[in-house]
PDB file of C-alpha atoms in Angstrom:
ATOM      1  CA  GLN A 250      24.273   1.199 -12.011  1.00  0.00           C
ATOM      2  CA  TYR A 251      21.462   3.220 -13.550  1.00  0.00           C
ATOM      3  CA  ALA A 252      19.814   3.992 -16.876  1.00  0.00           C
ATOM      4  CA  LEU A 253      18.356   7.227 -18.159  1.00  0.00           C
ATOM      5  CA  VAL A 254      14.597   7.469 -18.770  1.00  0.00           C
ATOM      6  CA  ARG A 255      15.065   8.221 -22.461  1.00  0.00           C
ATOM      7  CA  ASP A 256      17.181   5.057 -22.859  1.00  0.00           C
ATOM      8  CA  VAL A 257      14.546   2.919 -21.143  1.00  0.00           C
ATOM      9  CA  VAL A 258      11.724   4.404 -23.252  1.00  0.00           C
ATOM     10  CA  ALA A 259      13.737   3.900 -26.436  1.00  0.00           C
ATOM     11  CA  ALA A 260      14.250   0.215 -25.561  1.00  0.00           C
ATOM     12  CA  LEU A 261      10.536  -0.457 -25.022  1.00  0.00           C
ATOM     13  CA  ARG A 262       8.303  -1.497 -27.883  1.00  0.00           C
ATOM     14  CA  ARG A 263       5.130  -0.039 -26.407  1.00  0.00           C
ATOM     15  CA  HIS A 264       5.835   2.402 -23.630  1.00  0.00           C
ATOM     16  CA  ARG A 265       3.072   3.754 -21.441  1.00  0.00           C
ATOM     17  CA  MET A 266       4.252   7.029 -19.995  1.00  0.00           C
ATOM     18  CA  HIS A 267       1.874   9.901 -19.572  1.00  0.00           C
ATOM     19  CA  GLU A 268       1.648  12.865 -17.287  1.00  0.00           C
ATOM     20  CA  GLN A 269      -1.255  11.550 -15.183  1.00  0.00           C
ATOM     21  CA  GLN A 270       0.868   8.663 -13.894  1.00  0.00           C
ATOM     22  CA  PHE A 271       3.013  11.014 -11.872  1.00  0.00           C
ATOM     23  CA  ARG A 272       0.203  13.005 -10.226  1.00  0.00           C
ATOM     24  CA  GLN A 273      -0.411  10.320  -7.606  1.00  0.00           C
ATOM     25  CA  PRO A 274       2.298   8.722  -5.441  1.00  0.00           C
ATOM     26  CA  PRO A 275       3.252   5.137  -6.291  1.00  0.00           C
ATOM     27  CA  LEU A 276       2.323   2.040  -4.349  1.00  0.00           C
ATOM     28  CA  LEU A 277       5.466   1.218  -2.369  1.00  0.00           C
ATOM     29  CA  VAL A 278       6.460  -2.441  -1.947  1.00  0.00           C
ATOM     30  CA  LEU A 279       9.414  -3.202   0.325  1.00  0.00           C
ATOM     31  CA  SER A 280      10.978  -6.657   0.098  1.00  0.00           C
ATOM     32  CA  ASN A 281      13.451  -8.237   2.563  1.00  0.00           C
ATOM     33  CA  PHE A 282      13.390  -5.305   4.979  1.00  0.00           C
ATOM     34  CA  GLY A 283      12.299  -7.418   7.973  1.00  0.00           C
ATOM     35  CA  LEU A 284      15.822  -8.060   9.221  1.00  0.00           C
ATOM     36  CA  PRO A 285      16.620  -7.093  12.838  1.00  0.00           C
ATOM     37  CA  HIS A 286      19.578  -4.859  11.867  1.00  0.00           C
ATOM     38  CA  ILE A 287      19.172  -1.170  12.693  1.00  0.00           C
ATOM     39  CA  HIS A 288      20.435   0.066   9.305  1.00  0.00           C
ATOM     40  CA  VAL A 289      17.823  -2.062   7.488  1.00  0.00           C
ATOM     41  CA  LYS A 290      15.040  -0.685   9.702  1.00  0.00           C
ATOM     42  CA  LEU A 291      16.319   2.844   9.102  1.00  0.00           C
ATOM     43  CA  MET A 292      16.279   2.344   5.304  1.00  0.00           C
ATOM     44  CA  ALA A 293      12.740   0.954   5.465  1.00  0.00           C
ATOM     45  CA  THR A 294      11.584   3.948   7.511  1.00  0.00           C
ATOM     46  CA  VAL A 295      13.197   6.391   5.083  1.00  0.00           C
ATOM     47  CA  PHE A 296      11.512   4.781   2.080  1.00  0.00           C
ATOM     48  CA  GLN A 297       8.131   4.617   3.844  1.00  0.00           C
ATOM     49  CA  ASN A 298       8.305   8.304   4.726  1.00  0.00           C
ATOM     50  CA  MET A 299       9.153   9.324   1.158  1.00  0.00           C
ATOM     51  CA  PHE A 300       5.575   8.534   0.061  1.00  0.00           C
ATOM     52  CA  PRO A 301       2.223   9.040   1.792  1.00  0.00           C
ATOM     53  CA  SER A 302       0.654   5.995   3.412  1.00  0.00           C
ATOM     54  CA  ILE A 303      -2.222   4.244   1.652  1.00  0.00           C
ATOM     55  CA  ASN A 304      -5.343   3.064   3.442  1.00  0.00           C
ATOM     56  CA  VAL A 305      -6.034  -0.277   1.774  1.00  0.00           C
ATOM     57  CA  HIS A 306      -9.703  -0.232   2.803  1.00  0.00           C
ATOM     58  CA  LYS A 307     -10.427   3.147   1.218  1.00  0.00           C
ATOM     59  CA  VAL A 308      -8.041   3.316  -1.752  1.00  0.00           C
ATOM     60  CA  ASN A 309      -9.510   3.591  -5.238  1.00  0.00           C
ATOM     61  CA  LEU A 310      -7.746   1.034  -7.442  1.00  0.00           C
ATOM     62  CA  ASN A 311      -8.105   3.304 -10.475  1.00  0.00           C
ATOM     63  CA  SER A 312      -6.012   5.957  -8.723  1.00  0.00           C
ATOM     64  CA  ILE A 313      -2.955   3.681  -8.444  1.00  0.00           C
ATOM     65  CA  LYS A 314      -0.958   4.134 -11.643  1.00  0.00           C
ATOM     66  CA  ARG A 315       2.547   3.138 -10.533  1.00  0.00           C
ATOM     67  CA  CYS A 316       4.261   0.653  -8.242  1.00  0.00           C
ATOM     68  CA  LEU A 317       7.740   1.079  -6.773  1.00  0.00           C
ATOM     69  CA  LEU A 318       9.388  -2.176  -5.685  1.00  0.00           C
ATOM     70  CA  ILE A 319      12.475  -1.877  -3.504  1.00  0.00           C
ATOM     71  CA  SER A 320      14.185  -5.098  -2.490  1.00  0.00           C
ATOM     72  CA  TYR A 321      17.194  -5.459  -0.221  1.00  0.00           C
ATOM     73  CA  ASP A 322      19.805  -8.182  -0.696  1.00  0.00           C
ATOM     74  CA  SER A 323      21.413  -8.821   2.683  1.00  0.00           C
ATOM     75  CA  ASP A 324      24.350 -10.805   1.233  1.00  0.00           C
ATOM     76  CA  SER A 325      25.588  -8.103  -1.129  1.00  0.00           C
ATOM     77  CA  GLN A 326      23.930  -5.236   0.822  1.00  0.00           C
ATOM     78  CA  LEU A 327      22.522  -3.796  -2.410  1.00  0.00           C
ATOM     79  CA  LEU A 328      19.124  -2.286  -3.116  1.00  0.00           C
ATOM     80  CA  ASP A 329      17.179  -3.146  -6.268  1.00  0.00           C
ATOM     81  CA  LEU A 330      14.650  -0.562  -7.402  1.00  0.00           C
ATOM     82  CA  ARG A 331      11.948  -1.382  -9.941  1.00  0.00           C
ATOM     83  CA  HIS A 332       9.366   1.125 -11.107  1.00  0.00           C
ATOM     84  CA  TYR A 333       6.253  -0.337 -12.765  1.00  0.00           C
ATOM     85  CA  SER A 334       3.328   1.189 -14.578  1.00  0.00           C
ATOM     86  CA  VAL A 335      -0.016  -0.260 -13.433  1.00  0.00           C
ATOM     87  CA  LYS A 336      -3.055  -0.537 -15.658  1.00  0.00           C
ATOM     88  CA  VAL A 337      -6.458  -1.686 -14.398  1.00  0.00           C
ATOM     89  CA  VAL A 338      -8.426  -3.671 -16.980  1.00  0.00           C
ATOM     90  CA  PRO A 339     -11.772  -5.461 -16.712  1.00  0.00           C
ATOM     91  CA  VAL A 340     -11.573  -9.266 -16.612  1.00  0.00           C
ATOM     92  CA  GLY A 341     -14.167 -11.858 -17.538  1.00  0.00           C
ATOM     93  CA  VAL A 342     -16.189  -9.753 -19.992  1.00  0.00           C
ATOM     94  CA  SER A 343     -16.557  -9.922 -23.745  1.00  0.00           C
ATOM     95  CA  LYS A 344     -14.165  -8.069 -26.032  1.00  0.00           C
ATOM     96  CA  GLY A 345     -16.829  -5.577 -27.133  1.00  0.00           C
ATOM     97  CA  LEU A 346     -17.924  -4.757 -23.588  1.00  0.00           C
ATOM     98  CA  LYS A 347     -14.264  -4.408 -22.531  1.00  0.00           C
ATOM     99  CA  LYS A 348     -13.765  -1.771 -25.232  1.00  0.00           C
ATOM    100  CA  LEU A 349     -16.834   0.122 -24.017  1.00  0.00           C
ATOM    101  CA  LEU A 350     -15.618   0.017 -20.403  1.00  0.00           C
ATOM    102  CA  GLN A 351     -12.195   1.324 -21.434  1.00  0.00           C
ATOM    103  CA  GLU A 352     -13.888   4.144 -23.396  1.00  0.00           C
ATOM    104  CA  LYS A 353     -12.662   2.812 -26.731  1.00  0.00           C
ATOM    105  CA  PHE A 354     -15.528   2.874 -29.177  1.00  0.00           C
ATOM    106  CA  PRO A 355     -15.705  -0.260 -31.316  1.00  0.00           C
ATOM    107  CA  ASN A 356     -16.723  -0.289 -34.977  1.00  0.00           C
ATOM    108  CA  MET A 357     -20.453  -1.085 -34.904  1.00  0.00           C
ATOM    109  CA  GLY A 358     -21.023  -0.649 -38.648  1.00  0.00           C
ATOM    110  CA  ARG A 359     -21.367  -4.372 -39.270  1.00  0.00           C
ATOM    111  CA  LEU A 360     -23.751  -4.996 -36.347  1.00  0.00           C
ATOM    112  CA  GLU A 361     -27.554  -5.055 -36.485  1.00  0.00           C
ATOM    113  CA  ASP A 362     -28.072  -3.857 -32.880  1.00  0.00           C
ATOM    114  CA  ILE A 363     -26.170  -3.380 -29.609  1.00  0.00           C
ATOM    115  CA  SER A 364     -26.984  -6.885 -28.334  1.00  0.00           C
ATOM    116  CA  GLU A 365     -24.590  -8.391 -30.896  1.00  0.00           C
ATOM    117  CA  LEU A 366     -21.756  -6.373 -29.383  1.00  0.00           C
ATOM    118  CA  LEU A 367     -22.517  -7.457 -25.820  1.00  0.00           C
TER     119      LEU A 367
END
């Protein structure tokens, strides 16, 4: 079973699809591919070779925009594919500082100076 991209986008309330998401390869997550069967190992190898490998020590988190989750169900022998959009946001900072870090300029008309925003 599958769905077209335009149907998925039409079903979402706030979709986040832009061209820059598809310039970098996705982060590939394989689930339940550790079985000793040769066909499962072959599928895992095929999926791993579809995308370049990522060095976890050197990767820039801001460069990862998508995640592809592929899980294998050994009982039904079906693959489930999920494609996620990833957004990195600052955590543990004030709302005003978060807007500045995300390059959204807040309305500072009601403030006396910048310290009130921070």
